[in-house]
Structures are given as C-alpha cells and as structure tokens.
Amino acid sequence: MSSCKVCALKEQHPGVVLDDQQVCNLCNLDFAEDLLTNYRYTSEVFAEFQQAPPASGTAYDCLFMYSGGKDSTYMLDKFVNEYGKRVLAFTFDVPFESVHAAKNIALAREKIPADFVLDADDDNIKLMMREVFNRKAPKKPGKYLDEKLPCVSCRTFFVLRAILMAYRQKIPYIALCADPQQILTMESNVREVVRGFYKTFGERLTDTLFAGELEQLLFDDDENLPKIVFPFIAMRHDYDPDRIVDELREKGLYQSSPLETHCTLFPLLNYYSFKNWDCMFYKLNAASHVRSVKRNADYDRNTFSIKFPRSLDLADVEGRLGEVVLAIAADEGSREEHEQTLVELFQRMDASEDAARFVAQSFLDMRTVAADLGIRLS
C-alpha cells in the first residue's frame, strides 16, 4: 500500500489523495484556500468579541464551554481574570468523562470567580453514539475526518447543546477552546454546525435528540444567533501545551496530564479508526508532526495531548497499537501482556508511567464500556 513520502499517511486514509510524486494533498496544501478563509473568519470574530462592550439584555458576555482539560481551564482563567468578561462556564456532563477532568473542574469552581452550569443528556448522547459505532462499515474512499466520526459527533452534540442554551438566554458569543490545529477541522458558523448534524444523522434522529429545537436555528435572523469564538486563534503561532500545563499547575488549577483527561471512549475511538480505516485515532495529528519536522529540522513543538518524539517509530507504534486494540475487542490474548504492551507504547509517546498505566487500563476495560453503551464489537 502506498503512503505519502512526506508525512506517511496511507493512500486509503479518509480524504487523502497521493499525486504522481507520492505526496499527499495535505502536504501539498490543497486545502490552503479553505483554511485561509476559515482562519480569516475566526480571527475576525475573535477580534470582534475582544472589542465588544458588555452585552445588553443578558447577564453574560459569553457562554464558555468548559471541559476541565488544560486548554479550557487555561482560557477560562484568562477570560475571567485578565479579559474581565462576564462568563457562564458551561460543562456538558459527558457520561464518558475522565475522572481527572472532573477533578480539574472542581478546582476551577473553587478558584475562578465565574458562574458555572452543568448540562446533561445521558440517554440521547448514548443513543447517538450507539448509532455511530453500530453503523455498517463506511463506504470507501472516505471523506476527511471520517476516521474520527464518533469523536466529532460527540463533540458536535454538546456544542449544539451549548448553542441552544446561549440562544435561549440571548448570550451573544460561545467560547470554544479548540487548539490551533483543531480549529482547522471545526465549523465556526452556527447555522452550518446545525446543517452538518442534520446531514450526518438525518432529520428523524436529529429531531429526536434535540426535541425539534434545532430547526429554529436554521431560520432565525443572523443577529439572533450566537457566534462561536475560538480564543486560541490568537495564539496559533505560539501555542505550547507544556507551558500551559506548567502555568496551570503553578496556580493550582490542574492536577493531571493531558493524556489522563481523555474521555473513557478513547479506546473505542481507536477501535473505530483501526477497524474501519486501518489507522490509529491520532494518525492525522502524528502525520502533521512528521510533516512539520521534515519541513523544519528545528521544529520542537507538540500541539496535541499525545506527543510524538523525534525518535518515535510511528509505523511500529501504530501497528502494535492496532493489534492490541483489535485483540482486546475480540476478547483475545492475555490481559497482562496487553497491559504491558500498552504501557510501553504510551511511555514511548512521552507519557509518565502513571499516565500510561491509567490509559492502558481504559483500553483493557474497552469491552465493558462498549457493553454498557450497547456498542457491538465485531
């Protein structure tokens, strides 16, 4: 099977096309125009938000999507204590949330003077995730990000819950703390977020999941809809997760590692991508890092929760991880041997031993999580 000679993405990866020189469309920047358009729009909206006076007719300047991860904790502190924004910190209580993320949320509640609100809808988000995981094998070739469909769907579900809350309370902005690379893959227009969800899940299921409320977002006037703000757009050239974590720890706002704040579905996300697309969940992220290093030998930044050291044999890690994930899904092999392999692989990706063992345990529990959600592993 052919692979890109720059970033090593396989030709069967969703949305990837190799040219005659064995270089993929991502390395050739075939999406450059779309990316520039998205960056320009998100930059303009964030600048507008920064300059906006206190919102009238509501108690809040923005609804801030707060997950308990490093990025949202870092930016929530800035919004409240540096920018002086009146913030409603919105947390969707995902039933698969990491216990470490929950502890970080508790710390923020103690130390950051914002109003916090907890939203939940266990039955419907589980219904949606069952529908995604239990679908028939997707048609090939796939579209860009198809290997991440379960994650993108889950994220979009609670983004839409946040949009509806902001819409009802007339809060003009929603802050979403995607990192600079995630911003490239996320829709920033509220109406398009709604349209995309209808396209993915159909009218019947969408109306069931949201009690028919989303339709009003498609037809109301633009001035009545909240705008999505990506705060890290302003830090796209100097985003540094290690520095962010260090600053948060100094303030007593963060007591875990980024790897440990992954949701408990992380193993199932890897199962989905390996089963359907023969790649690990973070393959695009890893390929981006490889691409950056090849273009700049001095490149020394990591922008993801999992790191990809220069010495890492990515093909070996991906191959071994795929074997373990599919074996666990099939209930094959030794649990002890699987744990040993997983700990080794995550430590090679710069995780501490405690973090590696924590994540390894979540992989070993994958079948139990799948059974609880009604997800079929085959």
Coordinates of C-alpha atoms in Angstrom, one line a residue:
M1 CA 0.0 0.0 0.0
S2 CA 1.4 3.4 -1.0
S3 CA 2.0 6.2 1.6
C4 CA 2.9 9.8 1.4
K5 CA 6.7 10.1 1.3
V6 CA 6.5 13.3 3.5
C7 CA 4.0 12.5 6.3
A8 CA 3.5 8.7 5.9
L9 CA -0.3 8.9 5.6
K10 CA -1.6 5.9 3.7
E11 CA -3.4 6.4 0.4
Q12 CA -6.6 4.8 1.9
H13 CA -6.7 7.3 4.7
P14 CA -10.0 9.2 4.5
G15 CA -9.7 12.3 2.4
V16 CA -6.1 11.6 1.4
V17 CA -5.0 11.6 -2.3
L18 CA -1.5 11.0 -3.5
D19 CA -0.1 12.7 -6.5
D20 CA 2.4 11.3 -9.0
Q21 CA 5.3 12.1 -6.7
Q22 CA 3.7 10.2 -3.8
V23 CA 3.0 13.3 -1.9
C24 CA -0.5 13.7 -0.3
N25 CA -2.9 16.6 -0.8
L26 CA -2.4 17.7 2.8
C27 CA 1.3 18.1 2.3
N28 CA 0.6 19.9 -0.9
L29 CA -1.7 22.3 0.9
D30 CA -4.5 21.6 -1.5
F31 CA -6.9 22.9 1.3
A32 CA -4.9 26.2 1.7
E33 CA -7.7 28.5 0.4
D34 CA -10.3 26.9 2.6
L35 CA -8.0 27.1 5.6
L36 CA -7.2 30.7 5.0
T37 CA -10.9 31.6 4.7
N38 CA -11.7 29.8 8.0
Y39 CA -8.7 31.5 9.8
R40 CA -9.8 34.9 8.5
Y41 CA -13.4 34.4 9.7
T42 CA -12.4 33.0 13.1
S43 CA -9.8 35.8 13.6
E44 CA -12.4 38.5 12.8
V45 CA -15.0 37.0 15.1
F46 CA -12.5 36.8 18.0
A47 CA -11.3 40.4 17.4
E48 CA -15.0 41.5 17.4
F49 CA -15.5 39.6 20.7
Q50 CA -12.5 41.2 22.4
Q51 CA -13.6 44.7 21.5
A52 CA -17.3 44.2 22.3
P53 CA -18.7 46.1 25.2
P54 CA -20.6 44.2 27.9
A55 CA -23.6 42.5 26.3
S56 CA -27.0 44.1 27.0
G57 CA -30.1 42.2 27.8
T58 CA -28.2 39.3 29.4
A59 CA -26.0 38.7 32.4
Y60 CA -23.2 37.2 30.4
D61 CA -20.8 38.3 27.6
C62 CA -20.2 34.7 26.6
L63 CA -21.1 31.1 27.3
F64 CA -17.7 29.4 27.8
M65 CA -17.5 25.7 27.0
Y66 CA -15.5 24.3 29.9
S67 CA -14.4 20.7 29.8
G68 CA -11.8 20.5 32.6
G69 CA -9.0 20.0 30.1
K70 CA -5.8 22.1 30.0
D71 CA -6.9 24.4 27.2
S72 CA -10.4 25.3 28.5
T73 CA -9.0 25.7 32.1
Y74 CA -6.2 28.0 30.9
M75 CA -8.5 30.2 28.8
L76 CA -11.3 30.3 31.4
D77 CA -8.8 31.8 33.8
K78 CA -7.8 34.4 31.2
F79 CA -11.4 35.3 30.3
V80 CA -12.4 36.0 33.9
N81 CA -9.2 37.3 35.4
E82 CA -7.5 39.1 32.5
Y83 CA -10.1 39.9 30.0
G84 CA -12.8 40.8 32.5
K85 CA -15.5 39.0 30.7
R86 CA -18.8 38.0 32.4
V87 CA -18.7 34.3 31.8
L88 CA -21.2 31.5 32.1
A89 CA -18.9 28.4 32.3
F90 CA -20.9 25.6 30.5
T91 CA -19.9 22.0 31.2
F92 CA -21.7 19.2 29.5
D93 CA -21.6 16.2 31.8
V94 CA -20.5 13.6 29.3
P95 CA -21.2 10.1 30.7
F96 CA -17.8 9.0 29.5
E97 CA -15.8 11.9 31.1
S98 CA -12.4 11.2 32.7
V99 CA -12.3 11.3 36.5
H100 CA -9.2 13.6 36.1
A101 CA -11.2 16.1 34.1
A102 CA -13.9 16.1 36.7
K103 CA -11.3 16.9 39.4
N104 CA -9.9 19.8 37.4
I105 CA -13.5 21.2 37.0
A106 CA -13.8 21.1 40.8
L107 CA -10.6 23.1 41.2
A108 CA -11.8 25.7 38.7
R109 CA -15.0 26.1 40.6
E110 CA -13.1 26.8 43.8
K111 CA -10.5 29.3 42.3
I112 CA -12.1 31.1 39.3
P113 CA -14.9 33.6 40.1
A114 CA -17.3 32.6 37.2
D115 CA -20.8 31.2 37.2
F116 CA -20.9 27.5 36.4
V117 CA -23.7 25.5 34.8
L118 CA -23.8 21.7 34.3
D119 CA -25.8 20.3 31.5
A120 CA -26.6 16.6 30.8
D121 CA -28.5 14.3 28.5
D122 CA -27.1 10.8 29.0
D123 CA -29.9 8.9 27.2
N124 CA -29.6 10.9 23.9
I125 CA -25.9 11.2 23.7
K126 CA -25.6 7.4 24.3
L127 CA -28.3 6.8 21.6
M128 CA -26.3 8.9 19.2
M129 CA -23.0 7.1 20.0
R130 CA -24.7 3.7 19.5
E131 CA -25.9 4.8 16.1
V132 CA -22.4 5.9 15.1
F133 CA -20.5 2.9 16.3
N134 CA -23.1 0.3 15.1
R135 CA -23.4 1.6 11.6
K136 CA -22.4 -0.6 8.7
A137 CA -18.8 -0.2 7.5
P138 CA -18.4 3.2 5.8
K139 CA -18.0 3.4 2.1
K140 CA -14.5 3.8 0.7
P141 CA -12.9 6.1 -0.1
G142 CA -13.9 8.2 2.9
K143 CA -14.0 11.9 3.5
Y144 CA -11.6 13.9 5.6
L145 CA -12.0 13.1 9.3
D146 CA -14.3 10.1 8.7
E147 CA -11.9 8.1 10.9
K148 CA -12.9 10.4 13.8
L149 CA -16.6 10.4 13.2
P150 CA -17.6 9.2 16.7
C151 CA -15.5 11.9 18.4
V152 CA -16.6 14.6 16.0
S153 CA -20.3 13.6 16.6
C154 CA -20.0 13.6 20.4
R155 CA -18.3 17.0 20.3
T156 CA -20.9 18.4 18.0
F157 CA -23.7 17.1 20.2
F158 CA -22.7 19.1 23.2
V159 CA -21.6 22.1 21.1
L160 CA -25.2 22.2 19.9
R161 CA -26.5 21.9 23.5
A162 CA -24.4 25.0 24.3
I163 CA -25.6 26.8 21.2
L164 CA -29.2 26.2 22.3
M165 CA -28.5 27.4 25.8
A166 CA -26.8 30.6 24.6
Y167 CA -29.7 31.2 22.1
R168 CA -32.3 30.8 24.8
Q169 CA -30.5 33.2 27.1
K170 CA -29.5 35.6 24.4
I171 CA -25.8 35.3 25.1
P172 CA -24.0 36.7 22.0
Y173 CA -20.9 34.5 22.0
I174 CA -19.8 31.0 22.7
A175 CA -16.1 30.3 23.5
L176 CA -14.8 27.0 22.3
C177 CA -11.2 26.2 23.2
A178 CA -10.1 24.1 20.3
D179 CA -6.3 24.1 19.9
P180 CA -4.9 25.8 16.7
Q181 CA -5.0 22.5 14.7
Q182 CA -8.4 21.5 15.9
I183 CA -9.7 24.9 14.7
L184 CA -8.8 23.8 11.1
T185 CA -11.3 20.9 11.3
M186 CA -14.2 22.7 13.1
E187 CA -17.1 24.6 11.6
S188 CA -17.4 28.1 13.1
N189 CA -20.8 29.1 11.8
V190 CA -23.7 28.1 14.0
R191 CA -26.1 27.5 11.1
E192 CA -23.6 25.3 9.3
V193 CA -23.0 23.3 12.5
V194 CA -26.7 22.6 12.6
R195 CA -26.9 21.7 8.9
G196 CA -23.9 19.4 9.3
F197 CA -25.6 17.5 12.1
Y198 CA -28.8 17.0 10.1
K199 CA -26.7 15.7 7.2
T200 CA -24.9 13.2 9.3
F201 CA -27.8 11.9 11.3
G202 CA -30.9 12.7 9.3
E203 CA -34.0 14.7 10.3
R204 CA -35.7 12.0 12.3
L205 CA -32.9 11.2 14.7
T206 CA -31.7 14.8 14.9
D207 CA -35.2 15.9 15.9
T208 CA -35.4 13.1 18.5
L209 CA -32.0 14.0 20.0
F210 CA -32.9 17.8 20.3
A211 CA -36.7 17.6 20.6
G212 CA -37.1 19.5 17.3
E213 CA -35.4 22.7 18.7
L214 CA -32.5 22.9 16.2
E215 CA -34.8 23.8 13.3
Q216 CA -35.4 27.3 14.7
L217 CA -31.6 28.0 14.4
L218 CA -31.8 27.5 10.7
F219 CA -34.4 30.1 10.1
D220 CA -33.9 32.8 12.7
D221 CA -32.2 36.1 11.7
D222 CA -28.4 36.1 12.0
E223 CA -28.4 38.8 14.6
N224 CA -30.3 36.5 17.0
L225 CA -27.8 33.6 16.7
P226 CA -24.7 33.4 19.0
K227 CA -21.3 33.4 17.3
I228 CA -18.7 30.8 18.0
V229 CA -15.3 32.2 19.2
F230 CA -12.0 30.2 19.1
P231 CA -9.8 32.0 21.6
F232 CA -6.6 30.1 20.6
I233 CA -6.8 31.6 17.2
A234 CA -4.8 34.5 18.7
M235 CA -2.1 32.0 19.9
R236 CA -1.8 29.9 16.8
H237 CA 1.9 30.7 16.3
D238 CA 3.0 30.2 19.9
Y239 CA 0.6 27.7 21.3
D240 CA 2.6 25.5 23.7
P241 CA 0.7 22.8 25.7
D242 CA 3.6 22.2 28.1
R243 CA 3.8 25.8 29.1
I244 CA 0.0 25.9 29.5
V245 CA 0.1 22.9 31.9
D246 CA 3.1 24.4 33.9
E247 CA 1.2 27.7 34.3
L248 CA -2.0 26.0 35.5
R249 CA -0.1 23.8 38.0
E250 CA 1.6 26.9 39.4
K251 CA -1.9 28.4 40.0
G252 CA -3.3 25.1 41.5
L253 CA -5.7 24.7 38.6
Y254 CA -4.5 21.5 37.1
Q255 CA -3.5 18.2 38.7
S256 CA -3.3 15.7 35.9
S257 CA -1.7 15.2 32.5
P258 CA -3.5 15.9 29.1
L259 CA -3.4 12.2 28.4
E260 CA -5.3 11.4 31.6
T261 CA -8.1 13.8 30.8
H262 CA -9.1 11.8 27.7
C263 CA -12.7 10.6 27.9
T264 CA -13.2 6.9 28.6
L265 CA -14.2 6.3 24.9
F266 CA -10.7 6.9 23.8
P267 CA -10.0 3.2 23.4
L268 CA -13.3 2.8 21.4
L269 CA -12.3 5.7 19.2
N270 CA -9.1 3.9 18.3
Y271 CA -11.1 0.7 17.7
Y272 CA -13.4 2.5 15.3
S273 CA -10.5 4.0 13.3
F274 CA -8.5 0.8 13.2
K275 CA -11.4 -1.4 12.3
N276 CA -12.8 0.9 9.5
W277 CA -9.7 2.8 8.3
D278 CA -6.6 0.8 9.5
C279 CA -5.2 3.8 11.4
M280 CA -4.9 5.0 14.9
F281 CA -7.2 7.7 16.1
Y282 CA -4.4 10.3 16.2
K283 CA -2.9 9.4 12.8
L284 CA -3.6 12.9 11.3
N285 CA -2.0 14.6 14.3
A286 CA 1.0 12.4 14.1
A287 CA 1.3 12.9 10.4
S288 CA 1.1 16.7 10.9
H289 CA 4.0 16.5 13.4
V290 CA 6.1 14.4 11.0
R291 CA 5.3 16.9 8.2
S292 CA 6.4 19.8 10.4
V293 CA 9.7 18.1 11.4
K294 CA 10.6 17.3 7.8
R295 CA 9.9 20.9 6.7
N296 CA 11.9 22.3 9.6
A297 CA 14.6 20.2 11.3
D298 CA 14.5 22.5 14.3
Y299 CA 10.7 22.1 14.9
D300 CA 10.3 21.2 18.6
R301 CA 6.7 21.9 19.5
N302 CA 3.9 19.5 20.4
T303 CA 0.3 20.7 20.0
F304 CA -1.5 17.5 21.0
S305 CA -2.4 15.6 24.2
I306 CA -0.2 12.7 23.0
K307 CA 3.4 13.6 22.0
F308 CA 5.3 12.2 19.1
P309 CA 9.0 12.4 19.9
R310 CA 11.5 12.6 17.1
S311 CA 12.9 9.2 17.8
L312 CA 9.4 7.6 17.8
D313 CA 9.0 4.8 15.2
L314 CA 5.4 5.8 14.3
A315 CA 4.7 2.9 12.0
D316 CA 5.8 0.4 14.7
V317 CA 3.7 2.1 17.4
E318 CA 0.6 2.3 15.2
G319 CA 1.0 -1.3 14.1
R320 CA 1.4 -2.7 17.6
L321 CA -1.4 -0.5 19.0
G322 CA -3.8 -1.7 16.3
E323 CA -3.0 -5.3 17.0
V324 CA -3.7 -4.9 20.7
V325 CA -6.9 -2.8 20.3
L326 CA -8.4 -5.3 17.9
A327 CA -7.3 -8.3 20.1
I328 CA -9.0 -6.7 23.1
A329 CA -12.1 -6.0 21.1
A330 CA -12.2 -9.7 20.1
D331 CA -11.5 -10.8 23.7
E332 CA -8.3 -12.5 22.5
G333 CA -4.9 -12.7 24.2
S334 CA -3.5 -12.1 27.6
R335 CA -4.7 -9.1 29.6
E336 CA -1.3 -8.9 31.3
E337 CA 0.5 -8.9 28.0
H338 CA -1.8 -6.3 26.5
E339 CA -1.3 -4.1 29.5
Q340 CA 2.5 -4.4 29.2
T341 CA 2.4 -3.5 25.6
L342 CA 0.1 -0.6 26.0
V343 CA 2.1 0.9 28.9
E344 CA 5.3 0.6 26.8
L345 CA 3.6 2.3 23.8
F346 CA 2.2 5.2 25.7
Q347 CA 5.5 5.8 27.5
R348 CA 7.2 5.9 24.1
M349 CA 4.8 8.8 23.4
D350 CA 6.2 10.6 26.4
A351 CA 3.6 9.7 29.0
S352 CA 4.6 9.2 32.6
E353 CA 4.3 5.6 33.9
D354 CA 1.3 6.6 36.0
A355 CA -0.4 8.2 33.0
A356 CA 0.5 5.3 30.7
R357 CA -1.0 2.8 33.2
F358 CA -4.1 4.8 33.6
V359 CA -4.8 5.0 29.9
A360 CA -3.8 1.3 29.4
Q361 CA -6.4 0.3 32.0
S362 CA -9.1 2.2 30.0
F363 CA -8.1 0.2 26.9
L364 CA -8.4 -3.1 28.9
D365 CA -11.9 -2.0 30.0
M366 CA -13.0 -1.3 26.5
R367 CA -15.3 -4.3 26.2
T368 CA -17.1 -3.4 29.4
V369 CA -17.6 0.2 28.3
A370 CA -18.9 -1.0 24.9
A371 CA -21.4 -3.3 26.5
D372 CA -22.7 -0.6 28.8
L373 CA -23.4 1.6 25.8
G374 CA -24.8 -1.1 23.6
I375 CA -21.9 -0.9 21.1
R376 CA -21.2 -4.1 19.1
L377 CA -17.6 -5.1 18.8
S378 CA -17.0 -7.5 15.9

